[in-house]
Coordinates of N, CA and C in Angstrom, one line a residue:
X1 N 56.6 219.6 139.2 CA 56.7 218.3 140.0 C 55.5 218.5 140.9
X2 N 54.7 217.4 141.1 CA 53.6 217.5 142.1 C 54.0 217.4 143.5
X3 N 53.2 217.8 144.3 CA 53.6 217.7 145.8 C 53.9 216.2 146.2
X4 N 55.0 216.2 147.0 CA 55.1 214.8 147.4 C 55.2 214.7 148.9
X5 N 54.6 213.6 149.4 CA 54.3 213.4 150.8 C 55.8 213.0 151.6
X6 N 56.2 213.5 152.6 CA 57.5 213.2 153.3 C 57.2 211.8 154.1
X7 N 58.4 211.2 154.0 CA 58.4 209.9 154.6 C 58.3 210.2 156.1
X8 N 57.2 209.6 156.8 CA 57.1 209.8 158.2 C 58.1 209.2 159.0
X9 N 58.4 210.0 160.2 CA 59.5 209.5 161.0 C 59.1 208.2 161.6
X10 N 57.9 207.9 161.9 CA 57.4 206.6 162.3 C 57.9 205.6 161.5
X11 N 57.7 205.8 160.0 CA 58.1 204.8 159.3 C 59.5 204.4 159.1
X12 N 60.5 205.4 159.4 CA 61.8 205.1 159.5 C 62.0 204.3 160.8
X13 N 61.4 204.6 161.8 CA 61.7 204.0 163.0 C 61.2 202.5 162.9
X14 N 60.0 202.3 162.3 CA 59.7 201.0 162.0 C 60.5 200.1 161.1
X15 N 61.0 200.8 160.1 CA 61.9 200.2 159.1 C 63.3 199.7 160.0
X16 N 63.8 200.6 160.7 CA 64.9 200.3 161.6 C 64.6 199.0 162.5
X17 N 63.6 199.2 163.2 CA 63.1 198.3 164.1 C 63.1 196.8 163.4
X18 N 62.3 196.7 162.2 CA 62.1 195.5 161.6 C 63.7 194.8 161.2
X19 N 64.4 195.8 160.6 CA 65.8 195.3 160.1 C 66.7 194.7 161.3
X20 N 66.5 195.5 162.3 CA 67.6 195.2 163.5 C 66.8 193.8 164.1
X21 N 65.6 193.8 164.4 CA 64.9 192.7 164.9 C 65.2 191.4 164.0
X22 N 65.2 191.6 162.8 CA 65.4 190.4 161.9 C 66.8 189.9 161.9
X23 N 67.8 190.8 162.1 CA 69.2 190.6 162.1 C 69.5 189.8 163.5
X24 N 68.8 190.2 164.6 CA 68.9 189.5 165.7 C 68.2 188.1 165.8
X25 N 67.1 188.0 165.4 CA 66.4 186.7 165.4 C 67.0 185.7 164.3
X26 N 67.5 186.3 163.2 CA 68.3 185.4 162.3 C 69.7 185.1 162.7
X27 N 70.2 185.6 163.7 CA 71.5 185.3 164.0 C 72.6 186.1 163.4
X28 N 72.4 187.1 162.6 CA 73.3 188.0 162.1 C 73.9 188.9 163.2
X29 N 73.1 189.1 164.2 CA 73.5 189.8 165.4 C 73.5 188.7 166.6
X30 N 74.4 188.1 166.8 CA 74.4 186.9 167.7 C 74.1 187.4 169.2
X31 N 73.6 186.5 170.1 CA 73.7 187.0 171.5 C 74.9 187.4 172.1
X32 N 74.9 188.6 172.9 CA 76.1 189.1 173.3 C 76.8 190.0 172.6
X33 N 76.5 190.2 171.2 CA 77.2 191.0 170.5 C 76.7 192.5 170.9
X34 N 77.7 193.5 170.9 CA 77.5 194.9 171.0 C 77.0 195.5 169.9
X35 N 76.1 196.4 169.9 CA 75.4 197.1 168.8 C 75.6 198.6 169.1
X36 N 75.8 199.3 168.1 CA 76.1 200.8 168.2 C 75.2 201.5 167.1
X37 N 74.4 202.5 167.7 CA 73.6 203.2 166.9 C 74.1 203.9 165.6
X38 N 75.3 204.3 165.8 CA 76.0 205.0 164.6 C 76.3 204.0 163.5
X39 N 76.7 202.9 163.9 CA 77.1 201.7 163.0 C 75.9 201.2 162.3
X40 N 74.9 201.0 162.9 CA 73.7 200.4 162.2 C 72.9 201.4 161.5
X41 N 73.0 202.7 161.9 CA 72.4 204.0 161.1 C 73.2 203.9 159.7
X42 N 74.5 203.8 159.8 CA 75.2 203.8 158.6 C 74.8 202.7 157.8
X43 N 74.7 201.4 158.2 CA 74.4 200.2 157.5 C 73.1 200.4 156.8
X44 N 72.1 201.0 157.6 CA 70.7 201.0 157.0 C 70.4 202.2 156.3
X45 N 71.4 203.1 156.2 CA 71.2 204.4 155.4 C 70.2 205.4 156.1
X46 N 70.3 205.4 157.4 CA 69.3 206.2 158.2 C 70.0 207.1 159.1
X47 N 69.5 208.1 159.7 CA 70.0 208.8 160.8 C 69.9 207.9 162.1
X48 N 70.6 208.5 163.1 CA 70.7 207.7 164.3 C 69.3 207.8 165.1
X49 N 68.6 208.7 164.8 CA 67.3 209.0 165.8 C 66.4 207.8 165.5
X50 N 65.9 207.3 164.3 CA 65.2 206.2 164.3 C 65.8 204.8 164.8
X51 N 67.2 204.7 164.6 CA 67.7 203.4 165.2 C 67.7 203.5 166.7
X52 N 67.8 204.7 167.4 CA 67.7 204.7 168.8 C 66.4 204.4 169.3
X53 N 65.2 204.9 168.4 CA 63.9 204.6 168.8 C 63.7 203.1 168.7
X54 N 64.3 202.5 167.6 CA 64.2 201.1 167.5 C 64.8 200.3 168.6
X55 N 66.0 200.7 169.0 CA 66.7 200.2 170.2 C 65.9 200.2 171.4
X56 N 65.1 201.2 171.7 CA 64.2 201.4 172.8 C 63.2 200.3 172.7
X57 N 62.6 200.1 171.6 CA 61.6 199.0 171.3 C 62.1 197.7 171.7
X58 N 63.3 197.5 171.1 CA 63.8 196.2 171.3 C 64.4 195.9 172.7
X59 N 64.7 196.9 173.4 CA 65.2 196.6 174.8 C 63.7 196.3 175.7
X60 N 62.7 196.8 175.1 CA 61.4 196.5 175.9 C 60.9 195.2 175.4
X61 N 61.3 194.7 174.4 CA 60.9 193.5 173.9 C 61.7 192.3 174.3
X62 N 62.9 192.6 175.0 CA 63.8 191.6 175.4 C 64.6 191.1 174.5
X63 N 65.0 191.6 173.3 CA 65.9 191.5 172.4 C 67.3 192.1 172.5
X64 N 67.4 193.3 173.2 CA 68.4 194.0 173.3 C 68.5 194.4 175.0
X65 N 69.7 194.6 175.5 CA 69.8 195.1 176.9 C 70.8 196.4 176.8
X66 N 70.5 197.2 177.7 CA 71.4 198.4 177.6 C 71.8 198.7 179.0
X67 N 73.0 199.2 179.0 CA 73.8 199.7 180.3 C 74.2 201.1 180.1
X68 N 73.5 202.1 180.6 CA 73.7 203.4 180.5 C 75.1 203.8 180.6
X69 N 75.5 204.6 179.7 CA 76.8 205.3 179.5 C 77.8 204.2 179.3
X70 N 77.5 202.9 178.8 CA 78.3 201.8 178.6 C 78.1 201.2 177.3
X71 N 77.1 200.3 177.2 CA 76.9 199.5 175.9 C 75.3 199.2 175.8
X72 N 75.1 198.7 174.4 CA 73.9 198.1 174.1 C 74.2 196.8 173.5
X73 N 73.6 195.8 173.9 CA 73.9 194.4 173.4 C 72.7 193.5 173.2
X74 N 72.9 192.6 172.2 CA 72.0 191.5 172.2 C 71.8 190.6 173.4
X75 N 70.5 190.4 173.7 CA 70.4 189.6 175.0 C 70.8 188.1 174.6
X76 N 71.1 187.4 175.6 CA 71.4 185.9 175.6 C 70.0 185.2 175.5
X77 N 70.2 183.9 175.0 CA 69.0 183.2 175.1 C 68.7 182.7 176.5
X78 N 67.5 183.5 177.0 CA 67.2 183.2 178.3 C 66.1 182.1 178.5
X79 N 66.4 180.9 179.2 CA 65.3 179.9 179.3 C 64.1 180.3 179.8
X80 N 64.2 180.9 180.9 CA 62.9 181.5 181.5 C 62.0 182.4 180.6
X81 N 62.8 183.3 179.9 CA 62.2 184.2 179.1 C 61.4 183.6 178.0
X82 N 62.1 182.6 177.4 CA 61.6 181.8 176.0 C 60.4 181.1 176.5
X83 N 60.5 180.4 177.9 CA 59.2 179.7 178.3 C 58.1 180.7 178.5
X84 N 58.4 181.8 179.0 CA 57.3 182.7 179.4 C 56.6 183.2 178.1
X85 N 57.5 183.5 177.1 CA 57.1 184.0 175.8 C 56.3 183.0 175.0
X86 N 56.8 181.6 175.1 CA 56.0 180.7 174.5 C 54.7 180.5 175.1
X87 N 54.5 180.5 176.4 CA 53.1 180.3 177.1 C 52.2 181.5 176.7
X88 N 52.7 182.7 176.5 CA 51.8 183.8 176.1 C 51.3 183.6 174.6
X89 N 52.3 183.2 173.7 CA 51.9 183.0 172.4 C 51.1 181.8 172.2
X90 N 51.3 180.9 172.9 CA 50.3 179.7 172.8 C 48.9 180.0 173.2
X91 N 48.9 180.9 174.3 CA 47.5 181.3 174.7 C 46.8 182.1 173.6
X92 N 47.5 183.0 173.0 CA 47.1 183.9 172.1 C 46.6 183.1 170.7
X93 N 47.5 182.1 170.4 CA 47.1 181.3 169.2 C 45.9 180.4 169.5
X94 N 45.7 180.1 170.7 CA 44.5 179.3 171.2 C 43.3 180.2 171.0
X95 N 43.4 181.4 171.4 CA 42.3 182.5 171.2 C 41.9 182.7 169.9
X96 N 43.2 182.7 169.0 CA 42.9 183.0 167.5 C 42.1 181.9 167.0
X97 N 42.4 180.6 167.3 CA 41.8 179.5 166.7 C 40.4 179.5 167.0
X98 N 40.2 179.7 168.3 CA 38.7 179.7 168.8 C 38.0 180.7 168.0
X99 N 38.4 181.8 167.8 CA 37.5 182.9 167.1 C 37.5 182.6 165.6
X100 N 38.7 182.1 165.0 CA 38.7 181.9 163.5 C 37.9 180.8 162.9
X101 N 37.9 179.6 163.6 CA 37.2 178.5 163.0 C 35.8 178.8 162.5
X102 N 34.8 179.4 163.1 CA 33.5 179.7 162.6 C 33.7 180.5 161.5
X103 N 34.6 181.3 161.1 CA 34.8 182.1 160.2 C 35.5 181.6 158.8
X104 N 36.0 180.6 158.9 CA 36.9 180.2 157.8 C 36.2 180.0 156.5
X105 N 37.0 180.2 155.3 CA 36.3 180.1 154.0 C 37.3 179.1 153.5
X106 N 36.8 178.5 152.3 CA 37.7 177.5 151.5 C 39.0 178.0 151.2
X107 N 39.1 179.4 150.9 CA 40.3 180.0 150.6 C 41.5 180.1 151.7
X108 N 40.9 180.2 152.9 CA 41.6 180.0 154.3 C 42.3 178.7 154.4
X109 N 41.5 177.6 154.1 CA 42.0 176.3 154.3 C 43.0 176.0 153.1
X110 N 42.7 176.5 152.0 CA 43.7 176.2 150.8 C 45.1 177.0 151.2
X111 N 45.0 178.1 151.8 CA 46.1 179.0 152.3 C 47.1 178.1 153.3
X112 N 46.4 177.5 154.2 CA 46.9 176.8 155.2 C 47.5 175.5 154.9
X113 N 46.8 174.7 153.8 CA 47.5 173.7 153.1 C 48.6 174.0 152.3
X114 N 48.6 175.0 151.7 CA 49.8 175.4 150.9 C 50.9 175.8 151.7
X115 N 50.7 176.4 152.8 CA 51.7 176.8 153.9 C 52.4 175.5 154.4
X116 N 51.5 174.5 154.7 CA 52.1 173.3 155.3 C 53.0 172.6 154.2
X117 N 52.5 172.6 153.0 CA 53.3 172.2 151.9 C 54.6 172.6 151.9
X118 N 54.6 174.0 151.9 CA 56.1 174.5 152.0 C 56.7 174.2 153.1
X119 N 56.0 174.2 154.3 CA 56.7 173.8 155.6 C 57.4 172.5 155.5
X120 N 56.7 171.5 155.0 CA 57.2 170.1 154.6 C 58.4 170.1 153.9
X121 N 58.4 170.8 152.8 CA 59.6 171.0 151.7 C 60.8 171.6 152.5
X122 N 60.5 172.6 153.1 CA 61.6 173.4 153.8 C 62.3 172.5 154.8
X123 N 61.5 171.8 155.8 CA 62.0 170.9 156.8 C 62.9 169.9 156.3
X124 N 62.4 169.3 155.2 CA 63.1 168.0 154.5 C 64.3 168.7 154.0
X125 N 64.5 169.9 153.6 CA 65.9 170.3 152.8 C 66.6 171.1 153.9
X126 N 66.2 171.2 155.1 CA 67.1 172.0 156.1 C 66.9 173.5 155.8
X127 N 65.8 173.9 155.3 CA 65.8 175.5 155.0 C 65.1 176.0 156.2
X128 N 65.8 176.6 157.2 CA 65.2 177.0 158.4 C 64.4 178.3 158.2
X129 N 64.8 179.2 157.4 CA 64.1 180.5 157.1 C 62.7 180.1 156.4
X130 N 63.0 179.1 155.4 CA 61.6 178.7 154.8 C 60.6 178.1 155.6
X131 N 61.2 177.1 156.5 CA 60.3 176.5 157.4 C 59.6 177.4 158.3
X132 N 60.2 178.4 158.9 CA 59.7 179.3 159.9 C 58.7 180.4 159.1
X133 N 58.9 180.7 158.0 CA 58.1 181.6 157.3 C 56.9 181.0 156.9
X134 N 57.1 179.6 156.5 CA 55.8 178.8 156.2 C 55.0 178.6 157.4
X135 N 55.5 178.4 158.4 CA 54.9 178.1 159.8 C 54.0 179.5 160.2
X136 N 54.8 180.5 160.1 CA 54.1 181.8 160.4 C 52.9 182.1 159.3
X137 N 53.2 181.7 158.1 CA 52.0 181.9 157.3 C 50.8 181.0 157.6
X138 N 51.1 179.8 158.0 CA 49.9 178.9 158.3 C 49.2 179.3 159.5
X139 N 49.8 179.6 160.6 CA 49.2 180.2 161.8 C 48.6 181.6 161.6
X140 N 49.3 182.4 160.7 CA 48.8 183.7 160.4 C 47.4 183.8 159.8
X141 N 47.0 182.7 159.1 CA 45.7 182.5 158.5 C 44.8 182.7 159.7
X142 N 45.0 181.9 160.8 CA 44.0 182.0 161.8 C 43.9 183.1 162.5
X143 N 45.2 183.8 162.9 CA 45.1 185.0 163.5 C 44.5 186.1 162.7
X144 N 44.6 186.2 161.4 CA 44.0 187.2 160.7 C 42.5 186.9 160.6
X145 N 42.1 185.6 160.3 CA 40.6 185.4 160.3 C 40.0 185.6 161.6
X146 N 40.6 185.5 162.6 CA 40.1 185.7 164.0 C 39.7 187.1 164.0
X147 N 40.5 188.2 163.6 CA 40.2 189.5 163.7 C 40.3 190.0 165.1
X148 N 41.1 189.6 165.9 CA 41.4 190.1 167.2 C 42.8 190.8 167.2
X149 N 42.8 192.1 167.0 CA 44.1 192.9 166.9 C 45.1 192.9 168.1
X150 N 44.4 192.7 169.2 CA 45.2 192.6 170.4 C 45.9 191.3 170.5
X151 N 45.3 190.1 170.1 CA 45.9 188.9 169.9 C 47.0 188.9 168.9
X152 N 46.7 189.6 167.8 CA 47.7 189.6 166.6 C 49.1 190.4 167.2
X153 N 48.8 191.5 167.9 CA 49.9 192.4 168.4 C 50.7 191.6 169.5
X154 N 50.1 190.8 170.2 CA 50.8 190.2 171.3 C 51.6 189.1 170.7
X155 N 51.1 188.3 169.8 CA 51.8 187.4 169.0 C 53.0 187.9 168.3
X156 N 52.9 189.1 167.7 CA 54.0 189.8 167.0 C 55.1 190.2 168.0
X157 N 54.6 190.6 169.0 CA 55.4 191.0 170.3 C 56.5 190.1 170.8
X158 N 55.9 188.8 171.0 CA 56.6 187.9 171.6 C 57.2 186.7 170.9
X159 N 56.8 186.5 169.5 CA 57.3 185.5 168.8 C 58.6 185.7 168.5
X160 N 59.3 186.8 168.2 CA 60.7 186.9 167.9 C 61.6 186.1 169.0
X161 N 61.3 186.1 170.3 CA 62.1 185.8 171.4 C 62.1 184.1 171.1
X162 N 60.9 183.5 170.6 CA 60.9 182.3 170.5 C 61.5 181.7 169.2
X163 N 61.5 182.5 168.0 CA 62.1 182.2 166.9 C 63.6 182.1 167.0
X164 N 64.3 182.9 167.8 CA 65.8 182.9 168.0 C 66.2 181.4 168.4
X165 N 65.4 180.9 169.4 CA 65.7 179.5 169.9 C 65.4 178.5 168.7
X166 N 64.3 178.6 168.0 CA 64.0 177.6 167.0 C 65.0 177.7 166.0
X167 N 65.5 178.8 165.6 CA 66.5 178.8 164.5 C 67.8 178.2 165.0
X168 N 68.2 178.3 166.3 CA 69.4 177.6 166.8 C 69.2 176.2 166.7
X169 N 68.0 175.9 167.3 CA 67.8 174.3 167.4 C 67.6 173.6 166.2
X170 N 67.0 174.3 165.1 CA 66.8 173.8 163.8 C 68.2 173.5 163.3
X171 N 69.1 174.5 163.5 CA 70.4 174.5 162.8 C 71.2 173.3 163.4
X172 N 70.8 172.7 164.7 CA 71.4 171.7 165.2 C 70.7 170.3 164.9
X173 N 69.8 170.4 163.9 CA 69.0 169.2 163.6 C 67.8 168.8 164.4
X174 N 67.4 169.9 165.1 CA 66.0 169.6 165.8 C 65.1 170.4 164.9
X175 N 63.9 169.6 164.7 CA 62.8 170.3 163.7 C 62.1 171.2 164.7
X176 N 61.5 172.2 163.9 CA 60.7 173.3 164.8 C 59.2 173.1 164.4
X177 N 58.6 172.0 164.9 CA 57.3 171.7 164.7 C 57.1 170.4 163.8
X178 N 55.8 170.3 163.7 CA 55.2 169.1 162.9 C 54.5 169.4 161.8
X179 N 54.7 168.7 160.5 CA 53.7 168.8 159.5 C 52.6 168.1 159.7
X180 N 52.7 167.0 160.5 CA 51.6 166.0 160.9 C 50.5 166.9 161.9
X181 N 51.1 167.6 162.8 CA 50.2 168.5 163.7 C 49.5 169.4 163.0
X182 N 50.2 170.2 162.0 CA 49.6 171.0 161.2 C 48.5 170.4 160.3
X183 N 48.7 169.2 159.7 CA 47.6 168.5 159.0 C 46.3 168.3 160.0
X184 N 46.6 168.0 161.2 CA 45.5 167.8 162.2 C 44.8 169.0 162.4
X185 N 45.6 170.1 162.6 CA 44.9 171.4 162.8 C 44.0 171.8 161.7
X186 N 44.5 171.7 160.3 CA 43.7 172.0 159.2 C 42.5 171.0 159.1
X187 N 42.7 169.8 159.4 CA 41.4 169.0 159.3 C 40.3 169.5 160.2
X188 N 40.7 169.9 161.4 CA 39.9 170.2 162.4 C 39.2 171.5 162.0
X189 N 40.1 172.5 161.3 CA 39.5 173.6 160.9 C 38.4 173.5 159.6
X190 N 38.7 172.3 158.9 CA 37.9 172.0 157.7 C 36.5 171.4 158.2
X191 N 36.7 170.8 159.4 CA 35.6 170.1 159.9 C 34.6 171.1 160.8
X192 N 35.1 172.3 160.8 CA 34.4 173.1 161.7 C 34.4 172.9 163.1
X193 N 35.4 172.0 163.6 CA 35.5 171.5 165.0 C 36.4 172.5 165.8
X194 N 35.9 173.5 166.4 CA 36.7 174.6 167.1 C 37.5 173.8 168.3
X195 N 36.9 173.1 168.9 CA 37.5 172.6 170.2 C 38.6 171.8 169.7
X196 N 38.6 170.9 168.8 CA 39.7 170.0 168.1 C 40.9 171.1 167.7
X197 N 40.4 172.0 167.0 CA 41.4 173.0 166.5 C 42.2 173.7 167.7
X198 N 41.6 174.0 168.7 CA 42.3 174.5 169.8 C 43.0 173.6 170.5
X199 N 42.6 172.4 170.7 CA 43.4 171.3 171.4 C 44.8 171.0 170.5
X200 N 44.6 170.9 169.1 CA 45.9 170.8 168.4 C 46.9 172.1 168.5
X201 N 46.1 173.2 168.5 CA 47.0 174.4 168.5 C 47.7 174.4 169.9
X202 N 47.2 174.0 171.1 CA 47.8 173.8 172.4 C 49.0 172.7 172.1
X203 N 48.9 171.7 171.5 CA 49.8 170.9 171.4 C 51.0 171.4 170.6
X204 N 50.6 171.9 169.5 CA 51.7 172.5 168.7 C 52.6 173.4 169.4
X205 N 52.0 174.5 170.3 CA 52.8 175.3 170.9 C 53.3 175.0 172.1
X206 N 52.9 173.9 172.8 CA 53.5 173.3 174.1 C 54.8 172.7 173.8
X207 N 55.0 172.2 172.3 CA 56.2 171.8 172.0 C 57.4 172.8 172.2
X208 N 57.1 173.9 171.7 CA 58.1 175.0 171.8 C 58.3 175.3 173.4
X209 N 57.4 175.2 174.3 CA 57.6 175.6 175.7 C 58.6 174.3 176.2
X210 N 58.6 173.2 175.5 CA 59.4 172.0 176.1 C 60.7 172.0 175.4
X211 N 61.0 172.7 174.4 CA 62.3 172.7 173.7 C 63.4 172.8 174.7
X212 N 64.5 172.0 174.5 CA 65.7 172.0 175.4 C 66.3 173.5 175.2
X213 N 66.8 174.2 176.2 CA 67.2 175.5 176.1 C 68.7 175.5 176.5
X214 N 69.3 176.6 176.0 CA 70.8 176.5 176.4 C 70.9 176.9 177.7

């Protein structure tokens, strides 16, 4: 048998982080629920070490809170925290739009239109996961085309806080965005109108800052 490369510890940590984060954002681990590293490690088929490392990152990102020698639990939906995260994410998407528009190719525009088609279908059918995934894909085109890794990392860092609220509100019949706003954004991009694209991006993300909070 040829030499095999061992799975790096960082990959296990990242896998644990992504799985736990998705469970929190998706509501499988609801606000206030206590989480235990041993239980989650067993569920994920991992040792406790990468799960503990994931916990540390999730605490830093505001999705978990810990009380030493007591418990670790999922944070509540904090109005101020969500608004702060939405403002930061908006600013980064504005930056991404400004940098991306001059670089867009027809394939980028096709991908954005296809994502908005999926978004529209998902909203109409009440498919929360599908709508948010399509929304991420659409805006992700601009984030990737922009090429600003710091903006991309900041968006990835703070978006989960917002998505928790969006899932809750979507489940209550409140839509999480507008296909019409997306179309306006795509049209501005197709026209090469950077300022219009930034303005529509601002409008899209300000809606999230104004969502009713628990």
